[in-house]
mmCIF file of C-alpha atoms and ligand atoms in Angstrom:
data_model
loop_
_atom_site.group_PDB
_atom_site.id
_atom_site.type_symbol
_atom_site.label_atom_id
_atom_site.label_comp_id
_atom_site.label_asym_id
_atom_site.label_seq_id
_atom_site.Cartn_x
_atom_site.Cartn_y
_atom_site.Cartn_z
ATOM 1 C CA MET A 1 258.795 -119.377 -55.981
ATOM 2 C CA ILE A 2 257.821 -122.298 -54.346
ATOM 3 C CA TYR A 3 257.494 -120.762 -50.125
ATOM 4 C CA LEU A 4 258.547 -123.585 -47.692
ATOM 5 C CA ASP A 5 258.271 -120.995 -44.402
ATOM 6 C CA ASN A 6 254.679 -120.424 -43.448
ATOM 7 C CA ALA A 7 256.020 -120.818 -40.501
ATOM 8 C CA ALA A 8 257.279 -117.758 -40.128
ATOM 9 C CA THR A 9 254.210 -116.387 -42.142
ATOM 10 C CA THR A 10 251.238 -116.955 -44.451
ATOM 11 C CA GLN A 11 250.646 -114.917 -47.609
ATOM 12 C CA MET A 12 247.176 -112.985 -47.369
ATOM 13 C CA LYS A 13 244.449 -114.568 -48.857
ATOM 14 C CA GLN A 14 242.328 -112.628 -51.594
ATOM 15 C CA GLU A 15 239.441 -112.685 -49.519
ATOM 16 C CA VAL A 16 241.400 -111.063 -46.816
ATOM 17 C CA LEU A 17 242.673 -108.312 -48.636
ATOM 18 C CA ASP A 18 239.077 -107.741 -50.349
ATOM 19 C CA GLU A 19 236.724 -107.791 -46.981
ATOM 20 C CA MET A 20 239.834 -105.456 -45.507
ATOM 21 C CA MET A 21 240.075 -102.810 -48.434
ATOM 22 C CA PRO A 22 236.836 -100.427 -47.717
ATOM 23 C CA TYR A 23 238.341 -100.089 -44.250
ATOM 24 C CA PHE A 24 241.854 -98.444 -45.281
ATOM 25 C CA ARG A 25 239.460 -95.433 -47.479
ATOM 26 C CA GLU A 26 235.947 -95.497 -47.334
ATOM 27 C CA TYR A 27 235.088 -96.318 -44.050
ATOM 28 C CA TYR A 28 237.785 -94.858 -42.254
ATOM 29 C CA GLY A 29 236.125 -94.085 -39.033
ATOM 30 C CA ASN A 30 236.991 -94.228 -35.212
ATOM 31 C CA ALA A 31 235.554 -97.073 -34.128
ATOM 32 C CA SER A 32 235.153 -94.399 -30.667
ATOM 33 C CA ALA A 33 232.845 -92.059 -32.669
ATOM 34 C CA VAL A 34 229.071 -91.419 -32.240
ATOM 35 C CA TYR A 35 228.613 -90.765 -36.022
ATOM 36 C CA GLU A 36 227.151 -93.161 -38.548
ATOM 37 C CA LEU A 37 231.027 -93.751 -40.501
ATOM 38 C CA GLY A 38 232.674 -94.996 -36.863
ATOM 39 C CA ASN A 39 229.684 -97.278 -35.967
ATOM 40 C CA LYS A 40 230.695 -98.666 -39.730
ATOM 41 C CA SER A 41 234.063 -99.476 -37.874
ATOM 42 C CA LYS A 42 233.287 -100.514 -34.817
ATOM 43 C CA TYR A 43 230.367 -102.444 -36.070
ATOM 44 C CA ALA A 44 233.145 -104.196 -38.396
ATOM 45 C CA ILE A 45 235.154 -104.987 -35.358
ATOM 46 C CA ASP A 46 232.199 -106.645 -33.629
ATOM 47 C CA VAL A 47 232.282 -108.982 -37.131
ATOM 48 C CA ALA A 48 235.329 -109.889 -36.714
ATOM 49 C CA ARG A 49 235.135 -110.283 -33.235
ATOM 50 C CA ASP A 50 232.769 -112.716 -33.738
ATOM 51 C CA ARG A 51 234.231 -115.053 -36.321
ATOM 52 C CA ALA A 52 237.236 -115.202 -33.908
ATOM 53 C CA ALA A 53 235.173 -116.467 -31.085
ATOM 54 C CA ALA A 54 234.190 -119.177 -33.415
ATOM 55 C CA LEU A 55 236.757 -120.633 -33.936
ATOM 56 C CA LEU A 56 237.599 -121.034 -30.751
ATOM 57 C CA HIS A 57 234.139 -122.543 -29.987
ATOM 58 C CA THR A 58 234.271 -119.488 -27.188
ATOM 59 C CA LYS A 59 231.829 -116.241 -26.858
ATOM 60 C CA ALA A 60 232.966 -112.603 -28.027
ATOM 61 C CA GLU A 61 233.269 -111.158 -24.520
ATOM 62 C CA ARG A 62 236.190 -113.079 -24.123
ATOM 63 C CA ILE A 63 238.364 -111.977 -27.082
ATOM 64 C CA PHE A 64 240.668 -109.173 -27.123
ATOM 65 C CA PHE A 65 242.857 -107.817 -30.543
ATOM 66 C CA THR A 66 246.423 -106.944 -30.602
ATOM 67 C CA SER A 67 249.087 -106.249 -32.615
ATOM 68 C CA GLY A 68 249.907 -109.312 -32.678
ATOM 69 C CA GLY A 69 251.058 -112.621 -31.103
ATOM 70 C CA SER A 70 254.201 -111.583 -29.444
ATOM 71 C CA GLU A 71 252.169 -108.323 -27.613
ATOM 72 C CA SER A 72 249.830 -110.754 -26.428
ATOM 73 C CA ASP A 73 252.122 -113.172 -24.834
ATOM 74 C CA ASN A 74 253.301 -110.259 -23.478
ATOM 75 C CA TRP A 75 250.548 -108.815 -22.161
ATOM 76 C CA ALA A 76 249.372 -112.367 -20.664
ATOM 77 C CA ILE A 77 252.454 -112.877 -18.741
ATOM 78 C CA ILE A 78 253.450 -109.554 -17.828
ATOM 79 C CA LYS A 79 250.182 -108.331 -16.014
ATOM 80 C CA THR A 80 249.189 -112.210 -14.605
ATOM 81 C CA ALA A 81 252.616 -112.006 -12.446
ATOM 82 C CA GLN A 82 252.115 -108.167 -11.960
ATOM 83 C CA MET A 83 248.307 -109.049 -10.596
ATOM 84 C CA LEU A 84 249.709 -112.045 -8.365
ATOM 85 C CA LYS A 85 253.079 -111.286 -6.998
ATOM 86 C CA GLY A 86 251.529 -110.841 -3.803
ATOM 87 C CA LYS A 87 250.774 -114.629 -3.673
ATOM 88 C CA GLY A 88 253.434 -115.744 -5.647
ATOM 89 C CA HIS A 89 256.334 -114.826 -7.021
ATOM 90 C CA HIS A 90 257.030 -118.442 -9.425
ATOM 91 C CA LEU A 91 256.205 -118.739 -13.085
ATOM 92 C CA ILE A 92 256.491 -121.988 -15.329
ATOM 93 C CA THR A 93 257.123 -122.545 -18.916
ATOM 94 C CA THR A 94 259.303 -124.448 -21.333
ATOM 95 C CA ALA A 95 263.052 -124.895 -22.711
ATOM 96 C CA ILE A 96 261.250 -124.731 -26.386
ATOM 97 C CA GLU A 97 259.323 -121.298 -26.036
ATOM 98 C CA HIS A 98 259.090 -118.952 -29.027
ATOM 99 C CA PRO A 99 261.066 -115.878 -28.008
ATOM 100 C CA ALA A 100 258.163 -113.484 -27.181
ATOM 101 C CA VAL A 101 257.389 -116.027 -23.533
ATOM 102 C CA ILE A 102 261.107 -116.953 -23.062
ATOM 103 C CA ASN A 103 262.446 -113.199 -23.379
ATOM 104 C CA THR A 104 259.423 -111.866 -21.589
ATOM 105 C CA MET A 105 259.772 -114.606 -18.695
ATOM 106 C CA LYS A 106 263.722 -113.247 -18.699
ATOM 107 C CA ALA A 107 262.297 -109.909 -17.438
ATOM 108 C CA LEU A 108 260.485 -110.928 -15.342
ATOM 109 C CA GLU A 109 262.942 -112.786 -13.982
ATOM 110 C CA ASP A 110 265.102 -109.382 -13.227
ATOM 111 C CA GLU A 111 262.550 -107.800 -11.677
ATOM 112 C CA GLY A 112 262.579 -110.515 -9.136
ATOM 113 C CA PHE A 113 260.228 -113.315 -10.323
ATOM 114 C CA GLU A 114 261.810 -116.924 -10.945
ATOM 115 C CA VAL A 115 261.257 -119.061 -13.515
ATOM 116 C CA THR A 116 261.049 -122.660 -13.924
ATOM 117 C CA PHE A 117 262.456 -123.281 -17.723
ATOM 118 C CA LEU A 118 261.353 -127.249 -18.137
ATOM 119 C CA PRO A 119 263.678 -129.390 -20.629
ATOM 120 C CA VAL A 120 261.685 -131.433 -22.664
ATOM 121 C CA ASP A 121 262.553 -134.496 -24.248
ATOM 122 C CA GLU A 122 263.720 -135.895 -27.107
ATOM 123 C CA LYS A 123 260.857 -135.039 -29.626
ATOM 124 C CA GLY A 124 259.575 -132.081 -27.339
ATOM 125 C CA PHE A 125 257.211 -133.414 -25.064
ATOM 126 C CA VAL A 126 257.041 -131.907 -22.366
ATOM 127 C CA THR A 127 254.719 -133.689 -19.269
ATOM 128 C CA PRO A 128 252.120 -133.115 -17.325
ATOM 129 C CA GLU A 129 254.282 -134.789 -14.237
ATOM 130 C CA GLN A 130 257.225 -132.441 -14.946
ATOM 131 C CA VAL A 131 254.379 -129.647 -14.724
ATOM 132 C CA GLU A 132 253.070 -131.054 -11.454
ATOM 133 C CA GLU A 133 256.378 -131.697 -9.956
ATOM 134 C CA ALA A 134 257.673 -128.574 -10.729
ATOM 135 C CA ILE A 135 254.114 -126.412 -8.757
ATOM 136 C CA ARG A 136 255.130 -125.047 -5.542
ATOM 137 C CA ASP A 137 253.000 -123.206 -3.259
ATOM 138 C CA ASP A 138 254.419 -119.708 -4.518
ATOM 139 C CA THR A 139 253.789 -120.550 -8.841
ATOM 140 C CA ILE A 140 251.261 -118.202 -10.217
ATOM 141 C CA LEU A 141 250.987 -118.684 -13.620
ATOM 142 C CA ILE A 142 251.949 -121.401 -16.016
ATOM 143 C CA SER A 143 252.762 -121.359 -19.459
ATOM 144 C CA VAL A 144 253.407 -123.827 -22.070
ATOM 145 C CA MET A 145 253.338 -123.387 -25.886
ATOM 146 C CA PHE A 146 250.302 -125.261 -28.071
ATOM 147 C CA ALA A 147 252.558 -126.334 -30.776
ATOM 148 C CA ASN A 148 256.268 -125.421 -31.784
ATOM 149 C CA ASN A 149 257.219 -123.415 -33.949
ATOM 150 C CA GLU A 150 260.415 -125.065 -34.971
ATOM 151 C CA ILE A 151 260.093 -128.469 -34.872
ATOM 152 C CA GLY A 152 255.862 -128.829 -34.840
ATOM 153 C CA THR A 153 255.644 -131.005 -31.671
ATOM 154 C CA ILE A 154 251.983 -130.046 -29.935
ATOM 155 C CA GLU A 155 252.207 -130.469 -26.361
ATOM 156 C CA PRO A 156 249.133 -131.969 -24.108
ATOM 157 C CA ILE A 157 247.323 -128.686 -23.709
ATOM 158 C CA GLU A 158 244.362 -130.671 -22.093
ATOM 159 C CA GLU A 159 246.292 -132.333 -19.991
ATOM 160 C CA ILE A 160 248.738 -129.743 -17.965
ATOM 161 C CA GLY A 161 245.741 -127.279 -17.941
ATOM 162 C CA CYS A 162 244.095 -129.415 -16.187
ATOM 163 C CA ILE A 163 246.933 -129.978 -13.652
ATOM 164 C CA ALA A 164 246.882 -126.310 -13.481
ATOM 165 C CA HIS A 165 243.253 -125.701 -12.683
ATOM 166 C CA GLU A 166 243.457 -128.863 -10.197
ATOM 167 C CA HIS A 167 246.102 -126.487 -8.125
ATOM 168 C CA GLY A 168 244.418 -123.469 -9.395
ATOM 169 C CA ILE A 169 246.451 -121.712 -11.450
ATOM 170 C CA LEU A 170 246.038 -119.938 -14.646
ATOM 171 C CA PHE A 171 247.536 -121.344 -17.721
ATOM 172 C CA HIS A 172 247.905 -119.697 -20.098
ATOM 173 C CA THR A 173 249.659 -120.901 -23.917
ATOM 174 C CA ASP A 174 251.108 -119.522 -27.286
ATOM 175 C CA ALA A 175 248.692 -120.985 -29.756
ATOM 176 C CA VAL A 176 250.253 -118.587 -32.568
ATOM 177 C CA GLN A 177 251.562 -121.888 -34.502
ATOM 178 C CA ALA A 178 248.496 -124.085 -33.555
ATOM 179 C CA PHE A 179 245.264 -121.203 -33.575
ATOM 180 C CA GLY A 180 243.585 -121.867 -36.978
ATOM 181 C CA GLN A 181 245.417 -125.090 -37.970
ATOM 182 C CA LEU A 182 244.573 -127.914 -35.323
ATOM 183 C CA PRO A 183 240.652 -127.671 -33.062
ATOM 184 C CA ILE A 184 241.371 -125.833 -29.853
ATOM 185 C CA ASP A 185 238.598 -125.372 -26.973
ATOM 186 C CA PRO A 186 239.694 -122.830 -24.373
ATOM 187 C CA ASP A 187 237.521 -124.510 -21.883
ATOM 188 C CA GLN A 188 237.293 -127.938 -22.807
ATOM 189 C CA MET A 189 241.475 -127.574 -22.555
ATOM 190 C CA ASN A 190 241.432 -125.999 -19.090
ATOM 191 C CA ILE A 191 243.424 -122.904 -20.967
ATOM 192 C CA ASP A 192 242.912 -119.412 -19.175
ATOM 193 C CA LEU A 193 244.816 -117.424 -21.701
ATOM 194 C CA LEU A 194 245.402 -117.788 -25.269
ATOM 195 C CA SER A 195 247.625 -115.754 -27.947
ATOM 196 C CA ALA A 196 246.914 -115.984 -31.535
ATOM 197 C CA SER A 197 248.238 -114.413 -34.693
ATOM 198 C CA ALA A 198 246.757 -113.317 -37.879
ATOM 199 C CA HIS A 199 249.980 -113.370 -40.434
ATOM 200 C CA LYS A 200 250.176 -117.428 -39.906
ATOM 201 C CA ILE A 201 247.168 -118.718 -40.821
ATOM 202 C CA TYR A 202 246.380 -116.487 -44.010
ATOM 203 C CA GLY A 203 245.884 -112.681 -42.820
ATOM 204 C CA PRO A 204 247.638 -109.339 -42.145
ATOM 205 C CA LYS A 205 250.339 -108.748 -40.327
ATOM 206 C CA GLY A 206 250.473 -106.980 -37.181
ATOM 207 C CA VAL A 207 247.229 -108.221 -35.169
ATOM 208 C CA GLY A 208 246.754 -111.072 -32.884
ATOM 209 C CA LEU A 209 244.267 -111.692 -29.931
ATOM 210 C CA LEU A 210 244.666 -112.791 -26.425
ATOM 211 C CA TYR A 211 241.975 -114.843 -25.204
ATOM 212 C CA LEU A 212 240.802 -114.316 -21.564
ATOM 213 C CA SER A 213 239.033 -116.887 -19.681
ATOM 214 C CA PRO A 214 235.929 -115.078 -16.492
ATOM 215 C CA LYS A 215 238.840 -116.212 -14.505
ATOM 216 C CA ALA A 216 241.848 -114.753 -15.981
ATOM 217 C CA SER A 217 239.936 -111.542 -17.164
ATOM 218 C CA ARG A 218 241.116 -109.426 -14.219
ATOM 219 C CA ILE A 219 244.391 -108.156 -16.116
ATOM 220 C CA ARG A 220 244.953 -105.388 -16.399
ATOM 221 C CA SER A 221 245.606 -103.948 -19.798
ATOM 222 C CA LEU A 222 249.388 -103.469 -20.819
ATOM 223 C CA ILE A 223 249.295 -100.791 -23.415
ATOM 224 C CA HIS A 224 247.750 -97.953 -21.202
ATOM 225 C CA GLY A 225 245.312 -94.882 -22.850
ATOM 226 C CA GLY A 226 242.030 -95.338 -24.088
ATOM 227 C CA GLY A 227 239.133 -97.217 -23.807
ATOM 228 C CA GLN A 228 239.295 -99.524 -26.459
ATOM 229 C CA GLU A 229 238.976 -103.163 -26.148
ATOM 230 C CA ARG A 230 236.956 -103.094 -23.154
ATOM 231 C CA ASN A 231 239.444 -101.161 -21.217
ATOM 232 C CA LYS A 232 241.750 -102.815 -21.632
ATOM 233 C CA ARG A 233 243.843 -102.816 -25.013
ATOM 234 C CA ALA A 234 244.727 -98.914 -25.119
ATOM 235 C CA GLY A 235 245.164 -97.593 -28.823
ATOM 236 C CA THR A 236 243.220 -96.383 -32.067
ATOM 237 C CA GLU A 237 241.523 -100.430 -33.141
ATOM 238 C CA ASN A 238 243.758 -101.227 -36.275
ATOM 239 C CA VAL A 239 240.399 -101.737 -38.189
ATOM 240 C CA PRO A 240 241.350 -103.518 -41.890
ATOM 241 C CA GLY A 241 243.466 -105.682 -39.784
ATOM 242 C CA ILE A 242 240.889 -106.346 -37.454
ATOM 243 C CA VAL A 243 238.886 -106.815 -40.152
ATOM 244 C CA GLY A 244 240.839 -108.946 -42.078
ATOM 245 C CA PHE A 245 242.243 -111.521 -38.897
ATOM 246 C CA GLY A 246 238.020 -111.800 -38.048
ATOM 247 C CA LYS A 247 237.788 -113.231 -42.175
ATOM 248 C CA ALA A 248 240.545 -115.567 -41.727
ATOM 249 C CA CYS A 249 239.176 -116.620 -38.677
ATOM 250 C CA GLU A 250 236.353 -117.579 -40.956
ATOM 251 C CA LEU A 251 238.110 -119.146 -43.321
ATOM 252 C CA ALA A 252 240.092 -121.289 -41.152
ATOM 253 C CA ALA A 253 237.037 -122.347 -39.499
ATOM 254 C CA SER A 254 235.566 -124.117 -42.861
ATOM 255 C CA THR A 255 238.232 -125.022 -44.099
ATOM 256 C CA ILE A 256 240.273 -127.152 -40.609
ATOM 257 C CA ASN A 257 239.402 -130.772 -41.037
ATOM 258 C CA GLU A 258 240.495 -130.912 -44.922
ATOM 259 C CA ARG A 259 243.424 -128.455 -44.734
ATOM 260 C CA MET A 260 245.221 -130.690 -41.209
ATOM 261 C CA GLN A 261 244.220 -133.777 -43.771
ATOM 262 C CA GLN A 262 245.620 -132.679 -46.880
ATOM 263 C CA GLU A 263 248.655 -130.478 -45.048
ATOM 264 C CA SER A 264 249.814 -134.070 -42.504
ATOM 265 C CA SER A 265 249.710 -136.375 -45.301
ATOM 266 C CA LEU A 266 252.263 -134.384 -47.835
ATOM 267 C CA ARG A 267 253.907 -133.681 -44.665
ATOM 268 C CA ASP A 268 254.759 -137.508 -44.367
ATOM 269 C CA TYR A 269 254.532 -137.810 -48.654
ATOM 270 C CA PHE A 270 257.671 -135.305 -48.429
ATOM 271 C CA ILE A 271 259.798 -136.762 -45.142
ATOM 272 C CA LYS A 272 259.554 -140.012 -46.134
ATOM 273 C CA LYS A 273 261.056 -139.017 -49.981
ATOM 274 C CA VAL A 274 263.754 -136.514 -48.190
ATOM 275 C CA LEU A 275 264.417 -139.957 -45.608
ATOM 276 C CA ASP A 276 263.902 -142.318 -48.531
ATOM 277 C CA GLU A 277 266.421 -140.214 -51.548
ATOM 278 C CA ILE A 278 269.422 -138.914 -49.318
ATOM 279 C CA PRO A 279 271.283 -140.572 -46.840
ATOM 280 C CA PHE A 280 272.373 -139.488 -43.766
ATOM 281 C CA THR A 281 269.006 -137.635 -42.138
ATOM 282 C CA TYR A 282 267.441 -137.802 -39.921
ATOM 283 C CA VAL A 283 263.551 -135.716 -38.110
ATOM 284 C CA ASN A 284 263.269 -133.364 -35.559
ATOM 285 C CA GLY A 285 260.227 -133.572 -33.331
ATOM 286 C CA ALA A 286 257.359 -136.124 -33.477
ATOM 287 C CA SER A 287 255.458 -137.713 -35.802
ATOM 288 C CA GLY A 288 252.107 -138.209 -36.623
ATOM 289 C CA ASP A 289 248.865 -136.572 -34.769
ATOM 290 C CA ASP A 290 251.830 -135.071 -32.428
ATOM 291 C CA ARG A 291 253.075 -132.694 -35.171
ATOM 292 C CA LEU A 292 251.925 -129.525 -36.912
ATOM 293 C CA PRO A 293 250.233 -130.890 -39.527
ATOM 294 C CA GLY A 294 252.655 -128.294 -41.876
ATOM 295 C CA ASN A 295 255.594 -129.173 -40.481
ATOM 296 C CA ALA A 296 258.315 -130.613 -40.760
ATOM 297 C CA ASN A 297 262.273 -130.063 -39.773
ATOM 298 C CA ILE A 298 264.810 -132.152 -40.757
ATOM 299 C CA GLY A 299 268.421 -132.116 -40.124
ATOM 300 C CA PHE A 300 271.143 -133.632 -43.601
ATOM 301 C CA LYS A 301 274.782 -134.709 -41.768
ATOM 302 C CA PHE A 302 277.598 -132.812 -43.028
ATOM 303 C CA VAL A 303 275.697 -129.378 -44.293
ATOM 304 C CA GLU A 304 275.596 -126.523 -43.018
ATOM 305 C CA ALA A 305 271.961 -125.195 -42.937
ATOM 306 C CA GLU A 306 272.988 -121.499 -43.282
ATOM 307 C CA SER A 307 274.445 -122.586 -46.486
ATOM 308 C CA GLU A 308 271.956 -124.680 -48.158
ATOM 309 C CA LEU A 309 269.756 -122.323 -47.242
ATOM 310 C CA ILE A 310 271.146 -120.012 -49.854
ATOM 311 C CA MET A 311 271.976 -122.542 -52.497
ATOM 312 C CA LEU A 312 267.918 -123.359 -51.939
ATOM 313 C CA ASP A 313 267.127 -119.457 -52.435
ATOM 314 C CA GLN A 314 268.940 -119.718 -55.512
ATOM 315 C CA LYS A 315 266.678 -122.527 -56.862
ATOM 316 C CA GLY A 316 263.556 -120.148 -55.710
ATOM 317 C CA ILE A 317 262.298 -121.951 -52.342
ATOM 318 C CA ALA A 318 262.008 -120.317 -49.399
ATOM 319 C CA ALA A 319 262.760 -122.604 -46.518
ATOM 320 C CA SER A 320 264.036 -121.260 -42.895
ATOM 321 C CA SER A 321 267.005 -123.449 -40.164
ATOM 322 C CA GLY A 322 264.520 -122.115 -37.497
ATOM 323 C CA SER A 323 267.885 -119.924 -35.532
ATOM 324 C CA ALA A 324 267.559 -116.835 -35.091
ATOM 325 C CA CYS A 325 270.866 -114.912 -36.891
ATOM 326 C CA THR A 326 272.421 -112.083 -35.124
ATOM 327 C CA ALA A 327 274.749 -109.744 -35.995
ATOM 328 C CA GLY A 328 277.190 -111.664 -37.310
ATOM 329 C CA SER A 329 277.281 -114.957 -35.426
ATOM 330 C CA ILE A 330 274.116 -117.170 -35.810
ATOM 331 C CA ASP A 331 273.063 -118.879 -32.832
ATOM 332 C CA PRO A 332 271.595 -122.825 -32.827
ATOM 333 C CA SER A 333 268.161 -122.734 -32.299
ATOM 334 C CA HIS A 334 267.564 -123.467 -28.693
ATOM 335 C CA VAL A 335 264.555 -125.929 -29.501
ATOM 336 C CA LEU A 336 267.428 -128.328 -31.509
ATOM 337 C CA LEU A 337 269.172 -128.026 -28.213
ATOM 338 C CA ALA A 338 266.378 -128.618 -25.421
ATOM 339 C CA ILE A 339 265.666 -131.657 -27.724
ATOM 340 C CA GLY A 340 269.446 -132.993 -27.206
ATOM 341 C CA ARG A 341 270.566 -131.855 -30.882
ATOM 342 C CA ASP A 342 274.516 -131.097 -30.149
ATOM 343 C CA GLU A 343 276.057 -127.555 -32.114
ATOM 344 C CA THR A 344 276.557 -129.174 -34.898
ATOM 345 C CA GLU A 345 273.242 -131.231 -35.559
ATOM 346 C CA ALA A 346 271.369 -127.490 -34.663
ATOM 347 C CA ARG A 347 273.348 -126.551 -37.597
ATOM 348 C CA GLU A 348 272.513 -128.685 -40.294
ATOM 349 C CA SER A 349 268.851 -129.286 -40.068
ATOM 350 C CA LEU A 350 265.790 -127.270 -42.002
ATOM 351 C CA ARG A 351 262.501 -126.156 -40.695
ATOM 352 C CA PHE A 352 260.288 -126.927 -44.598
ATOM 353 C CA THR A 353 256.746 -125.153 -42.938
ATOM 354 C CA LEU A 354 253.741 -125.918 -45.615
ATOM 355 C CA SER A 355 250.834 -123.643 -46.394
ATOM 356 C CA ASP A 356 247.201 -124.734 -48.025
ATOM 357 C CA ALA A 357 248.204 -124.220 -51.584
ATOM 358 C CA THR A 358 251.528 -126.579 -51.252
ATOM 359 C CA THR A 359 251.068 -129.026 -54.036
ATOM 360 C CA LYS A 360 252.935 -132.972 -54.313
ATOM 361 C CA GLU A 361 255.035 -130.935 -57.315
ATOM 362 C CA GLU A 362 256.742 -128.610 -55.290
ATOM 363 C CA LEU A 363 257.781 -130.632 -52.621
ATOM 364 C CA ASP A 364 259.142 -133.041 -55.588
ATOM 365 C CA LYS A 365 260.843 -130.531 -56.878
ATOM 366 C CA THR A 366 262.144 -129.335 -53.518
ATOM 367 C CA VAL A 367 263.745 -132.864 -53.047
ATOM 368 C CA ASP A 368 265.219 -132.769 -56.161
ATOM 369 C CA VAL A 369 267.210 -128.980 -55.538
ATOM 370 C CA LEU A 370 267.715 -130.279 -51.928
ATOM 371 C CA LYS A 371 269.410 -133.829 -53.414
ATOM 372 C CA GLU A 372 272.016 -131.670 -55.846
ATOM 373 C CA THR A 373 272.686 -129.288 -53.607
ATOM 374 C CA VAL A 374 273.235 -131.116 -50.224
ATOM 375 C CA GLU A 375 275.465 -133.031 -52.485
ATOM 376 C CA MET A 376 277.073 -130.079 -53.864
ATOM 377 C CA LEU A 377 277.800 -129.075 -50.206
ATOM 378 C CA ARG A 378 278.852 -131.938 -48.378
ATOM 379 C CA SER A 379 281.637 -132.821 -51.405
ATOM 380 C CA THR A 380 283.333 -129.650 -49.906
ATOM 381 C CA ASN A 381 282.948 -131.259 -46.487
ATOM 382 C CA LEU A 382 286.638 -132.156 -44.810
ATOM 383 C CA PHE A 383 284.110 -134.086 -42.240
ATOM 384 C CA TYR A 384 282.273 -135.500 -44.941
ATOM 385 C CA GLN A 385 285.418 -136.847 -46.587
ATOM 386 C CA ASP A 386 286.809 -138.284 -43.571
ATOM 387 C CA TYR A 387 283.683 -140.229 -42.675
ATOM 388 C CA LEU A 388 283.861 -141.976 -46.316
ATOM 389 C CA GLU A 389 286.935 -142.415 -45.659
ATOM 390 C CA LYS A 390 286.962 -144.584 -42.564
ATOM 391 C CA ASN A 391 283.654 -146.026 -43.187
ATOM 392 C CA GLY A 392 284.061 -147.099 -46.761
HETATM 393 C C1 LIG B 1 254.874 -115.881 -34.976
HETATM 394 C C2 LIG B 1 255.121 -116.028 -33.870
HETATM 395 C C3 LIG B 1 254.767 -115.141 -32.701
HETATM 396 C C4 LIG B 1 254.684 -113.904 -32.938
HETATM 397 O O1 LIG B 1 253.569 -113.093 -33.325
HETATM 398 P P1 LIG B 1 253.855 -111.971 -34.118
HETATM 399 O O2 LIG B 1 251.802 -111.638 -34.486
HETATM 400 O O3 LIG B 1 254.550 -112.211 -34.933
HETATM 401 O O4 LIG B 1 254.142 -111.427 -32.959
HETATM 402 C C5 LIG B 1 254.719 -116.151 -31.318
HETATM 403 N N1 LIG B 1 254.698 -117.507 -30.962
HETATM 404 C C6 LIG B 1 255.445 -117.956 -31.774
HETATM 405 C C7 LIG B 1 254.518 -119.804 -31.242
HETATM 406 C C8 LIG B 1 254.991 -117.943 -32.831
HETATM 407 O O5 LIG B 1 254.912 -119.078 -33.824
#
């Protein structure tokens, strides 16, 4: 099988699983307990927190473990809004955020908050100027994703954070796609709240973190209960998950530069090969250093992405259309619509996301299969036949 859906989730590393295993049966103590077995868990969480902090060049006390990226986004946005509602009711975000941010913002709108969803340009960028123009006296939070999960565009986070801070506004970034894949320093980049997730960086599913700067650390907990995570996130800690996340962070930190180089050159190789060898294709998103190293998003004219995905699957290749399937109807991607693609184009685009284990041979094979299957689907497409007739 050729797995090219690493933006959806990654395969956990063996080293990660190996570190987690003892915490399921051998060291099963509750980290809040006073006896030695509990201390083992507490110590393991401390180690994981140090490793996560190291990846962000920050202190362990700034890291709070959660159940994943979605919880971190919900926590950051909802509790910042509630904390600052006496100051204002306006939040700024972008039109291309992950549903964990978009739908949290919409929930706040239902509660009386006002949200500006900034449009993006044809490559998926939001500019610092746009953010500045949207700021009002009652703006309490700016939330802009670090890198987009569908088209890979990397936003000008440091500059946007700078503007937020010039106006005394807290800045959140959903960094789930960038964490461990790109160098991130929240302090230097003016980030107050940052969401990350373990399963996107070869760690386990169901564990994530929220980074809080000193200014943001006054936000209250989203999950009420016991005093875990220094009274910020109740619930008995997912010790094996946190241990695995910590190990994934350690591995990510030690390999980040070589992975970036390797994946971006394979990405460019793949994109070029598809564009060269398959007619009527185009790239969605930015290029070079402005794009996540492992992300390729390509439109195939006269091809229905969902049908192409099934054909790829039959050949053992896993990719994605980046659209959410809802019972019966397939919504076109809000990200592709936001960069100016029409509904037809949004339905003919496929996302291929690489891992650190993806090989050139796998990509060559994928291009071969694409060539064959795209031609097959086009041969039964009436619009394609029509186009060929008109254009010779
Ligand atoms: C995957 C993802 C999330 C959600 O993270 P989970 O840990 O799966 O809840 C949020 N934002 C982005 C950009 C993502 O890619």
